[in-house]
Every structure is written in structure tokens, then in C-alpha cells.
């Protein structure tokens, strides 16, 4: 029997969070795509658990934010961070946080972060992707190789259920196939950065009694410090009975044959008396790596295939989802014919610096976790031990802040070097991982503000470009004409609320389909067609700030 050949505009390799997010983004835009995933969709060992605010904003646009809020996590469980010597050992410090239910969205966003472990988040995204008729999601399909033929890609897959080869011809292919990406290897794209921050081991356990049998109170994470520094942490998974322990390790690979997982769990618990069931043990390598390019001809890298980072801060998956959102509208533009020949290159220019920043921030978080000064006496009884524990507690509380509180990076990442955003000549505001001051400066996420009807400004963005007009006196005609002539979908929305106008700072603000500001000014630019050409990736002569 002849192997089937499938035609698709976009082929996505890998149906993890990055692949599913890209499929949703394309489905939402009406762009057909095919996802091939070698597994069956089951997550037997959850890694990610925290869904940061920017990802929740995308989930709001996709109409699935309530599904994430109501994913099944115990939303009454308090998300403190506890520093201790074990679950039943000395308490070193506690960062008090509220539960998911009590948490309010930050003033800069209509949504808030949410805990949703991967065994629920992956299927939730996959389910949302499959709701689009245009998304063809195929499990048990493994990519074995591909050729880039210049104007299309042919991918050779294997359906492990039918035993059949399946060939897929796509205009574009995207490797969302994780850290060990075979797509990236086939393209000979190198990763740069730090290949080993530590060799770590995850231990996934069930313990129904843990919560009732320790004295540290509810926490999102319990971080264990010993005389040699931080050596492990225990993370909540479902807020009831599932927990994940991470043994931090070091730059030397651990000898797994000698690793006693049960004994290690008991060490974390600080007692032999709390019963638990060992579900799975997974070694992994903590890295700070970014691919040297995110695109080669018709093939793109998204998610962990493009960048890997320490989970300290919870930025890994969220960075991948933001890649997918950045790429989705660009695919729509070129496939519908209104995107220029440079548009897809802007994906690399925009996302690679952000991935490098997120990976560096995550590595800094990791370093401040593990480098604990003067902790030799942390287990010692008596006054010398008390003094040591107080100092270690203070150090950890300070060191942990960027890890738990990073709105500046989550919402404030900006496309400073983007070739498709037009500078307005204002200097970049200072960047802080911690603090986020909203700005409508080109290259930045368009600010959130509540509108009179209870919606957010963010709800206005997505389908095409949006020209926000903050004064009835200013004409938007030449931009509208230029957009119409080049087929760029553009909606003009007039906002009269002076507070929102103040936030956006100019009378006209042009927002891209991914919610980033492309251009702003107090009047239409002299050469509106050139502005429209730049923002849709048509090669143009150099444009001064307009
Ligand atoms: C301990 C830990 C905790 C973490 N916590 C968080 C967190 O709280 N928040 C957060 O944002 N991030 C977190 N991360 C990072 C997060 O897990 C990853 O960034 C995320 O899973 C990457 O998603 P992805 O879709 O790019 O890759 P993956 O999740 O690795 O998915 C890749 C998919 O591709 C498939 N695939 C691979 N090769 C092929 C092939 N040849 N053919 C077909 N299919 C293929 C695989 O089966 C897999 O399903 C954590 C990571 C770790 C290690």
C-alpha cells in the first residue's frame, strides 16, 4: 500500500505545550495546520506547574482562561514559599503568599497566574487545539526526517499504531519537539550558553498524609537547605496529595545506579514516618541554552527546541508559548499574502533575545537559590545554629524574590531590536525583572486598562492590526488607506477615556495582532504606506522614527 501524503500549510512537530499553543494560535486565526506527536498525550511525570500571567493573557484571548483557573488544582491551597532544613526540620523562613482563589490580577493585567500541573495543562491545550476543525492533531506520529525543498518541506513520519509511513508536505514546518529536538539537530543549529548548570533528579510522589503530618504549613515550594547549601525542593502538584521533589545536584552527573529515591524522599520529609508512594523518578539536565538561530529557510524552532532554561522562575513553557504567539500571526500574514518577505525573519529577531534574557534570569534565580553563604551550622542545635538559621533564612527570602515575583519579565519583555516595530525616538525605559511599568512604546506589549464595558484593552487585540485613536480630532485615514491597499487587516477603535489615553501617551497607537505596539504618533505618518510596509515585513528603505 502506498504511504499517504498529507498537505498542510503548517506542520508542527511535537504536541507539547509549545506545539499545542501554536496549533491553537493558528486554529484561532483560521490557518490550517497539522500536529504530529509521537506520544499518546499522557503526561506521566509533570514538570511545569505554574502558568505565568502573560500565558494566562493568551489563554484569555483563546477563550480558555477559565478552564485553566478551574483545572482541578486545589485553589484554596496557600502558595507560600518555605525555606527549611526538611519538611519536619528547622524552619528558616517563610514568604507568605495567598492561594490561587485569593490572588488578584496585578493592576497591569486582566488575569492572574495560576497553578496548573502539566498532566492537566498539556491535555487542556491539546483539547482546545482540537476544537478547531482546521487543526489536524495526530498522536503516535513520529517525525523521522525531512527535506526542505525551497518552497515547501516534506516530512517523513511514522504512525506507530498502523505501522505506516506518512509523508507530510507543508509550506512551513515548526520544530516544537522539545529540548532534544531532532528538527534542530537535522538543521545543524547549535545551542549557545551553559550546557550544564546542574544534573538534577525529579521524584514524583503521592502522599495523602503529608499535608497533615508536617508543621511548615501549605506552600507552593519547600526549599531545603543543608550545611552545603540548597540541596532539594518539594513542589506542590495538585494541592492535595501529589508532590514533586527535585534534587538540585551539581555539575557532575549523578550515578543513578547508586541513587536511592525512597531514602532521598525520607531525607526531604525529615522522617521515616510519613507514608508515600513513589510514582516516578526522572533525571534531567538544568541548562541555560538558546539556539543560535530560530529559523532556517522554511523550518522554525519554538519552545524548548529553541531554548532551555532552569525552571527557577517558571519561565520555560511560558517563553515557548510566547514564541508560538509571535509566530502565529506572521504565518497568517504570509499565507494570506499580506505579509512581506522579511516578516518571518522578524520571528528570530524578536524572540531570540527574549529567550536569552529569560534563560539568563532563570539561571540567576538558580544561582541565588543554591549559593547560600555561611550555612555550615544550619543543622546545629543551640544558639550558634539559631544565628546561622536566622541569617540563612534572611538570605533565602531576599534571594528568592525575583523567582516568585517577576512581572517585569513576564509582561515587560519587549522587542527592542525588531525590524518590524518603528521607534518613536523615545529612550527605552529601564528594564527590571521584578517591576513592570506599562508603556505603549513601540516594541512593547500594549498596556492593559479596563474599559467602561468591563472589558480590557487587551480584548481589543488579536484578529488583525488595531489602530487605537485617542482623539476624535485626529485623522487615521492615510493609515487606513495604506492598510487597505496592502491587504493588511486593520480596525480603527476610538477610545475616549482620558486615563487610557494617558497610558498610551499618543493620539494614534498601532497594535499588532499579537498585542505588541508597532507604531505610535500624534498624527498619521507622512508616508503611511511605508509604515504599513515596515510593520508587515516588506523590505523598505531605512525609516527614521516617524
Ligand atoms: C522540573 C521542571 C519544572 C518546570 N516548571 C515549569 C513551570 O512551572 N512553568 C513553565 O513555564 N515551565 C516550566 N518548566 C519548563 C517546561 O516544562 C518546558 O519549557 C515545556 O515543557 C516545553 O514545552 P515544549 O512543548 O517546547 O517541549 P516538550 O514539553 O518537551 O514537548 C515536546 C513534544 O514533542 C514530542 N516529540 C519529540 N520528538 C518528536 C518527534 N520526532 N516526532 C513527534 N513528536 C516528537 C514529544 O513527545 C513531546 O510531547 C519546567 C521544567 C522542569 C524540568
XYZ file of C-alpha atoms and ligand atoms in Angstrom:
599
model
C 0.000 0.000 0.000
C 1.297 3.463 -0.887
C 2.103 5.750 2.024
C -0.346 8.643 2.289
C 0.823 12.175 1.530
C -0.833 14.930 3.515
C -0.739 18.576 2.513
C -0.811 21.297 5.132
C 0.224 24.943 5.282
C 1.964 24.494 8.647
C 3.327 21.257 10.087
C 4.050 21.277 13.811
C 6.395 18.625 15.161
C 5.549 17.880 18.792
C 2.279 18.293 20.661
C 3.670 19.517 23.993
C 2.652 22.942 25.323
C 4.551 24.875 22.625
C 3.176 22.775 19.753
C -0.371 22.859 21.106
C -0.165 26.621 21.728
C 0.926 27.182 18.132
C -1.910 24.948 16.897
C -4.427 26.943 18.969
C -2.999 30.239 17.756
C -3.266 29.083 14.132
C -6.682 27.499 14.678
C -7.917 30.746 16.240
C -6.672 32.569 13.128
C -8.312 30.074 10.760
C -4.970 28.835 9.420
C -4.982 25.053 8.922
C -2.154 23.066 10.483
C -1.130 19.512 11.270
C 0.462 18.464 14.553
C 2.425 15.227 14.784
C 3.115 13.944 18.276
C 4.888 10.691 18.870
C 3.280 10.072 22.275
C -0.336 9.449 23.243
C -0.736 12.755 25.079
C -0.414 11.332 28.583
C 1.889 13.199 30.948
C 3.090 10.679 33.500
C 5.681 12.947 35.073
C 4.573 16.608 35.328
C 7.369 19.154 35.112
C 5.690 22.515 34.668
C 3.132 23.706 37.199
C 2.981 27.477 37.171
C 1.270 29.279 34.311
C 2.571 32.836 34.375
C 0.463 35.934 33.737
C 1.378 36.517 30.074
C 0.429 32.944 29.171
C -2.857 33.452 31.026
C -3.452 36.566 28.894
C -3.085 34.416 25.777
C -5.419 31.832 27.328
C -7.957 34.642 27.857
C -7.756 35.564 24.175
C -8.180 31.917 23.172
C -11.246 31.677 25.443
C -9.771 29.034 27.735
C -8.620 31.050 30.730
C -11.444 29.744 32.946
C -10.504 26.185 32.065
C -7.009 26.896 33.387
C -8.320 28.587 36.544
C -10.603 25.583 37.113
C -8.118 22.919 36.050
C -8.535 20.890 39.230
C -5.740 22.354 41.333
C -6.837 22.995 44.915
C -7.271 26.753 44.559
C -7.694 27.178 48.326
C -4.180 25.864 48.919
C -1.835 28.676 50.026
C 1.138 29.320 47.800
C 3.748 30.284 50.401
C 7.423 29.631 49.862
C 9.050 27.884 52.781
C 12.772 27.590 53.443
C 13.641 24.820 55.874
C 16.081 22.007 56.519
C 13.380 19.397 55.696
C 9.596 19.107 55.881
C 9.833 18.344 59.574
C 13.159 20.058 60.305
C 14.052 23.622 61.198
C 12.070 26.448 59.631
C 14.425 29.043 58.116
C 11.984 31.479 56.551
C 8.557 31.769 55.018
C 7.412 34.037 52.212
C 3.692 34.453 52.786
C 1.518 34.248 49.693
C -2.180 33.820 49.132
C -3.974 30.930 47.447
C -4.965 30.953 43.765
C -8.503 31.827 44.863
C -7.363 34.789 46.945
C -4.843 36.052 44.397
C -5.966 39.123 42.452
C -4.786 40.013 38.949
C -1.973 42.563 39.079
C -3.102 46.106 38.122
C -1.290 45.730 34.784
C -3.289 42.701 33.633
C -6.859 41.421 33.446
C -5.709 37.963 34.549
C -3.561 36.351 37.210
C -1.132 33.474 37.216
C -2.440 30.026 38.061
C -1.038 26.707 39.182
C -1.956 24.024 36.679
C 0.270 20.960 36.602
C 1.405 19.661 33.268
C -0.657 16.447 33.418
C -3.677 18.780 33.152
C -2.240 21.719 31.224
C -0.989 19.707 28.241
C -4.329 17.912 27.643
C -6.200 21.177 28.209
C -4.199 22.893 25.455
C -4.430 19.869 23.199
C -8.189 19.702 23.666
C -8.501 23.426 22.862
C -6.421 22.944 19.693
C -8.577 20.021 18.561
C -11.719 22.132 18.898
C -10.662 23.888 15.682
C -11.701 21.918 12.620
C -8.621 23.254 10.858
C -6.248 21.586 13.349
C -5.297 18.011 12.440
C -3.724 16.611 15.628
C -2.106 13.199 15.184
C -0.825 11.145 18.078
C 1.543 8.205 17.641
C 3.167 10.010 14.692
C 6.911 10.407 14.897
C 8.997 12.591 12.625
C 11.904 10.579 11.248
C 13.359 13.044 8.774
C 12.539 15.865 6.373
C 13.721 17.763 3.333
C 13.385 21.468 2.725
C 12.606 21.773 -0.984
C 12.867 25.580 -1.100
C 9.205 26.431 -1.415
C 7.933 23.650 0.849
C 9.074 20.989 3.298
C 8.438 17.265 3.039
C 8.393 15.483 6.391
C 8.683 11.721 6.751
C 6.717 10.434 9.697
C 5.847 7.031 11.064
C 2.465 6.100 12.518
C 3.335 3.648 15.267
C -0.256 2.366 15.546
C -0.785 1.485 11.896
C 2.896 0.805 11.210
C 2.595 3.056 8.134
C 4.912 5.724 6.840
C 3.154 9.084 6.479
C 4.601 11.851 4.334
C 3.536 15.403 5.005
C 4.101 18.262 2.587
C 3.983 21.640 4.306
C 4.671 25.238 3.327
C 6.334 25.710 6.717
C 7.449 23.289 9.402
C 7.952 24.107 13.083
C 10.056 22.058 15.486
C 8.210 22.097 18.819
C 9.900 18.834 19.690
C 11.470 19.780 22.991
C 14.970 20.131 24.373
C 16.397 17.177 22.452
C 14.872 18.489 19.202
C 15.683 16.253 16.242
C 14.487 19.094 13.971
C 17.150 21.390 15.418
C 19.833 18.681 15.073
C 18.865 17.983 11.465
C 19.261 21.687 10.710
C 22.702 21.672 12.434
C 21.649 24.591 14.588
C 23.894 24.863 17.629
C 22.827 25.929 21.095
C 24.845 28.553 22.891
C 25.036 29.296 26.588
C 25.685 26.974 29.506
C 25.063 23.299 28.776
C 25.154 22.286 32.449
C 24.013 24.296 35.440
C 23.325 21.069 37.294
C 22.369 17.453 36.792
C 19.116 17.159 38.714
C 16.663 14.397 39.547
C 12.903 14.731 39.915
C 10.975 12.361 42.166
C 7.206 12.371 41.733
C 5.326 11.051 44.768
C 1.841 10.636 46.197
C 1.397 11.213 49.904
C -2.096 11.729 51.213
C -0.827 12.332 54.725
C 1.995 14.763 54.039
C -0.064 17.917 54.499
C -1.385 16.837 57.867
C 1.912 15.427 59.108
C 4.345 18.321 58.746
C 4.470 21.627 60.565
C 5.504 24.054 57.806
C 2.024 24.947 56.572
C 0.846 24.989 52.984
C 3.382 26.151 50.411
C 3.922 26.143 46.687
C 7.514 25.206 47.257
C 9.559 23.987 50.214
C 13.258 24.626 49.694
C 15.677 22.562 51.725
C 18.998 23.991 52.866
C 21.695 21.844 54.463
C 25.268 22.558 55.618
C 26.417 22.509 51.967
C 23.705 24.828 50.672
C 20.356 24.233 48.985
C 20.102 20.597 48.003
C 16.434 19.914 47.154
C 12.960 21.329 46.948
C 9.464 19.904 47.186
C 6.802 21.433 44.943
C 3.051 21.138 45.229
C 1.436 19.441 42.227
C -2.330 19.201 42.821
C -2.617 20.902 46.232
C -3.783 17.670 47.810
C -1.664 14.555 47.543
C 0.767 14.830 44.631
C 4.216 16.331 45.113
C 7.395 16.625 43.131
C 10.816 16.611 44.737
C 13.769 17.998 42.815
C 17.248 17.045 43.908
C 19.345 20.001 42.791
C 22.598 18.102 42.136
C 25.666 19.790 40.739
C 27.723 19.886 37.557
C 28.772 16.254 37.987
C 26.389 13.666 36.587
C 24.847 11.585 39.373
C 25.308 7.855 39.411
C 21.720 6.712 39.027
C 22.554 3.113 39.892
C 23.523 4.332 43.358
C 20.623 6.759 43.727
C 18.163 5.642 46.383
C 14.970 7.575 45.594
C 12.994 6.301 48.597
C 15.747 7.197 51.019
C 16.044 10.631 49.405
C 12.310 11.245 49.821
C 12.597 10.318 53.511
C 15.510 12.749 53.827
C 13.352 15.535 52.370
C 10.481 14.653 54.670
C 12.950 14.520 57.591
C 11.246 11.417 58.960
C 10.536 7.798 58.104
C 7.011 8.122 59.462
C 5.146 9.835 56.629
C 3.897 7.258 54.147
C 4.321 7.953 50.429
C 4.100 6.181 47.108
C 6.933 6.638 44.638
C 5.356 7.308 41.222
C 8.350 8.072 39.003
C 11.959 9.212 39.044
C 13.408 11.284 36.180
C 16.938 12.623 35.838
C 17.291 15.840 33.817
C 19.904 18.445 32.983
C 19.457 22.050 34.033
C 20.798 24.356 31.327
C 20.869 27.908 30.055
C 20.852 27.488 26.289
C 19.482 29.342 23.292
C 19.584 28.114 19.697
C 21.889 30.227 17.528
C 19.013 30.779 15.126
C 15.284 30.150 15.370
C 14.731 29.785 11.625
C 16.397 28.060 8.728
C 14.605 28.568 5.416
C 11.139 27.065 5.836
C 11.752 25.481 9.213
C 11.345 27.216 12.571
C 12.094 26.331 16.180
C 9.652 27.095 19.002
C 9.685 26.310 22.738
C 12.309 24.091 24.351
C 13.557 23.163 20.880
C 14.790 26.779 20.683
C 15.747 27.444 24.305
C 16.120 25.637 27.593
C 16.346 27.219 30.998
C 16.345 26.424 34.686
C 12.751 26.112 35.962
C 13.565 28.607 38.746
C 11.012 31.307 37.935
C 8.678 29.149 35.832
C 9.587 30.874 32.557
C 10.334 27.837 30.340
C 6.953 26.902 28.919
C 5.681 30.475 29.027
C 8.591 31.583 26.850
C 7.677 28.839 24.372
C 4.013 29.847 24.310
C 5.042 33.466 23.645
C 7.208 32.207 20.733
C 4.136 30.479 19.316
C 2.037 33.639 19.594
C 4.767 35.712 17.934
C 4.991 33.293 15.028
C 1.268 32.566 14.601
C 0.152 35.907 13.168
C 3.251 36.080 10.961
C 2.310 32.736 9.384
C -1.213 34.057 8.891
C 0.149 37.190 7.205
C 2.400 35.391 4.738
C -0.103 32.624 3.988
C -2.867 35.171 3.355
C -0.500 37.214 1.210
C -0.306 40.464 3.189
C 2.948 39.654 4.975
C 6.197 40.752 3.321
C 9.246 38.666 2.562
C 11.074 39.852 5.724
C 8.222 39.180 8.110
C 9.156 35.646 9.123
C 12.757 36.685 9.805
C 11.426 39.044 12.447
C 10.486 35.967 14.493
C 14.144 35.271 15.222
C 14.961 38.950 15.736
C 12.149 39.333 18.259
C 12.139 36.088 20.159
C 15.793 35.058 20.404
C 16.861 37.983 22.642
C 13.839 37.350 24.890
C 14.647 33.653 25.219
C 18.252 34.518 26.070
C 17.044 37.005 28.691
C 14.582 34.530 30.219
C 17.245 31.807 30.333
C 19.777 34.167 31.955
C 17.210 35.366 34.515
C 16.282 31.779 35.344
C 19.952 30.865 35.767
C 20.451 33.871 38.073
C 17.477 32.705 40.130
C 19.048 29.274 40.338
C 22.399 30.664 41.429
C 20.825 32.749 44.168
C 18.953 29.677 45.370
C 21.979 27.440 45.615
C 24.727 29.777 46.730
C 23.900 30.086 50.403
C 26.701 31.748 52.385
C 27.647 30.572 55.872
C 25.190 27.701 56.181
C 27.582 25.134 57.759
C 25.808 25.285 61.126
C 22.277 25.201 59.806
C 21.558 21.827 61.412
C 23.388 22.526 64.641
C 21.309 22.709 67.828
C 21.647 25.704 70.163
C 22.487 29.411 69.738
C 25.173 29.036 67.040
C 22.661 27.079 64.957
C 19.925 29.644 65.673
C 22.129 32.518 64.474
C 23.043 30.597 61.322
C 19.415 29.692 60.576
C 18.243 33.283 61.020
C 20.927 34.543 58.615
C 20.242 31.804 56.062
C 16.510 32.493 56.265
C 17.060 36.203 55.601
C 19.359 35.439 52.683
C 16.907 32.989 51.111
C 13.913 35.309 51.458
C 15.820 38.051 49.647
C 17.348 35.734 47.051
C 14.005 34.158 46.182
C 12.183 37.352 45.330
C 12.975 37.507 41.613
C 11.995 33.887 41.336
C 8.458 34.390 42.607
C 7.873 37.947 41.569
C 8.931 38.651 38.009
C 6.175 40.701 36.403
C 8.790 42.916 34.743
C 9.995 39.955 32.701
C 6.624 38.224 32.312
C 4.842 41.251 30.850
C 7.632 43.729 30.209
C 9.715 41.774 27.675
C 9.955 43.953 24.621
C 11.135 43.700 21.060
C 13.827 46.395 21.159
C 15.634 45.228 18.020
C 12.590 44.271 15.996
C 12.839 45.245 12.336
C 9.031 45.499 12.151
C 8.403 47.893 15.029
C 9.031 51.564 14.357
C 10.816 53.544 17.024
C 9.176 56.779 18.153
C 12.543 58.138 19.240
C 11.866 57.857 22.964
C 14.583 56.192 25.047
C 13.868 52.699 26.361
C 12.563 52.792 29.925
C 14.738 50.933 32.445
C 14.136 47.173 32.421
C 13.525 45.344 35.664
C 12.751 41.649 36.079
C 10.716 42.451 39.161
C 8.774 45.582 38.399
C 6.648 46.282 35.381
C 5.670 49.781 34.355
C 3.293 49.651 31.408
C 4.332 51.532 28.298
C 2.911 51.833 24.798
C 6.355 52.497 23.343
C 6.751 50.585 20.041
C 8.081 47.072 20.622
C 6.242 46.760 23.958
C 3.130 44.828 24.928
C 0.202 47.225 24.533
C -0.907 48.190 28.059
C -3.926 46.764 29.806
C -6.618 49.105 31.093
C -10.208 48.376 31.996
C -12.760 49.871 29.613
C -16.208 51.190 30.504
C -17.927 47.975 29.393
C -15.805 45.876 31.761
C -13.525 44.504 29.066
C -9.778 45.011 28.892
C -7.894 46.885 26.195
C -6.161 43.534 25.616
C -9.511 42.111 24.473
C -9.397 44.520 21.517
C -6.317 42.887 20.033
C -5.727 39.686 18.132
C -7.512 39.280 14.845
C -5.640 41.876 12.808
C -3.901 45.189 13.420
C -5.787 47.641 15.624
C -5.325 51.387 15.367
C -6.292 52.951 18.676
C -7.447 56.540 18.256
C -7.494 58.600 21.433
C -8.838 61.800 19.960
C -11.813 62.347 17.687
C -9.847 65.209 16.099
C -7.059 63.098 14.702
C -7.458 61.513 11.298
C -6.487 57.898 10.761
C -7.391 57.963 7.058
C -3.963 57.608 5.480
C -3.042 54.604 7.644
C -6.419 53.035 6.902
C -5.940 53.614 3.162
C -2.407 52.202 3.204
C -3.531 49.129 5.125
C -6.444 48.561 2.738
C -4.197 48.862 -0.306
C -1.793 46.233 1.013
C -4.489 43.890 2.298
C -3.498 44.348 5.942
C -6.490 43.722 8.222
C -6.892 46.902 10.282
C -9.624 48.031 12.624
C -9.782 51.545 14.000
C -11.103 51.869 17.546
C -11.719 55.240 19.156
C -11.251 55.393 22.913
C -12.369 58.498 24.742
C -11.361 57.505 28.288
C -8.661 60.037 29.291
C -6.989 57.556 31.694
C -6.447 55.067 28.884
C -5.280 57.873 26.585
C -2.705 58.910 29.210
C -1.423 55.343 29.445
C -0.932 55.099 25.687
C 0.672 58.589 25.502
C -0.030 59.270 21.798
C -3.197 60.038 19.857
C -2.698 57.123 17.480
C -1.271 53.751 18.526
C -0.996 50.874 16.076
C -1.150 47.473 17.764
C -0.147 44.220 16.057
C -2.210 41.038 16.066
C -0.059 39.694 18.913
C -0.832 42.693 21.110
C 2.512 44.484 20.661
C 2.774 48.128 19.668
C 4.160 48.509 16.142
C 3.991 52.299 15.790
C 2.562 55.349 17.569
C 2.301 59.075 16.912
C 0.109 62.123 17.394
C -0.858 62.209 13.730
C -0.734 59.847 10.786
C 2.812 59.494 9.459
C 3.741 61.429 6.324
C 4.380 58.193 4.478
C 1.710 55.887 5.836
C 2.342 53.245 3.155
C 5.920 52.947 4.242
C 4.894 52.461 7.868
C 2.437 49.755 6.833
C 5.165 48.121 4.740
C 7.654 48.057 7.629
C 5.204 46.549 10.096
C 4.181 43.811 7.647
C 7.783 42.927 6.825
C 8.101 44.351 3.325
C 11.728 45.379 2.663
C 11.847 49.189 2.616
C 14.488 51.855 2.688
C 15.602 52.732 6.220
C 12.886 54.528 8.081
C 13.721 57.209 10.603
C 11.455 57.345 13.608
C 8.114 58.594 12.437
C 11.307 20.422 36.873
C 10.756 21.361 35.850
C 9.756 22.250 36.214
C 9.259 23.162 35.281
N 8.294 24.048 35.673
C 7.831 24.968 34.793
C 6.805 25.881 35.171
O 6.305 25.853 36.299
N 6.371 26.785 34.243
C 6.892 26.835 32.984
O 6.500 27.706 32.193
N 7.835 25.946 32.594
C 8.313 25.012 33.448
N 9.242 24.097 33.053
C 9.673 24.086 31.648
C 8.645 23.354 30.792
O 8.423 22.058 31.272
C 9.127 23.300 29.353
O 9.601 24.568 28.962
C 7.985 22.891 28.423
O 7.502 21.616 28.747
C 8.491 22.879 26.984
O 7.420 22.648 26.136
P 7.690 22.204 24.631
O 6.352 21.946 24.061
O 8.614 23.155 23.987
O 8.532 20.845 24.753
P 8.088 19.438 25.411
O 7.201 19.647 26.577
O 9.351 18.685 25.638
O 7.248 18.749 24.271
C 7.858 18.266 23.105
C 6.914 17.245 22.474
O 7.463 16.841 21.218
C 7.268 15.432 21.061
N 8.289 14.959 20.116
C 9.640 14.977 20.289
N 10.261 14.467 19.190
C 9.277 14.136 18.311
C 9.281 13.566 17.004
N 10.425 13.259 16.385
N 8.102 13.348 16.387
C 6.923 13.660 17.007
N 6.866 14.190 18.252
C 8.024 14.445 18.894
C 7.429 14.889 22.469
O 6.778 13.636 22.608
C 6.774 15.979 23.303
O 5.406 15.739 23.528
C 9.759 23.170 33.958
C 10.756 22.260 33.585
C 11.256 21.367 34.516
C 12.334 20.406 34.095
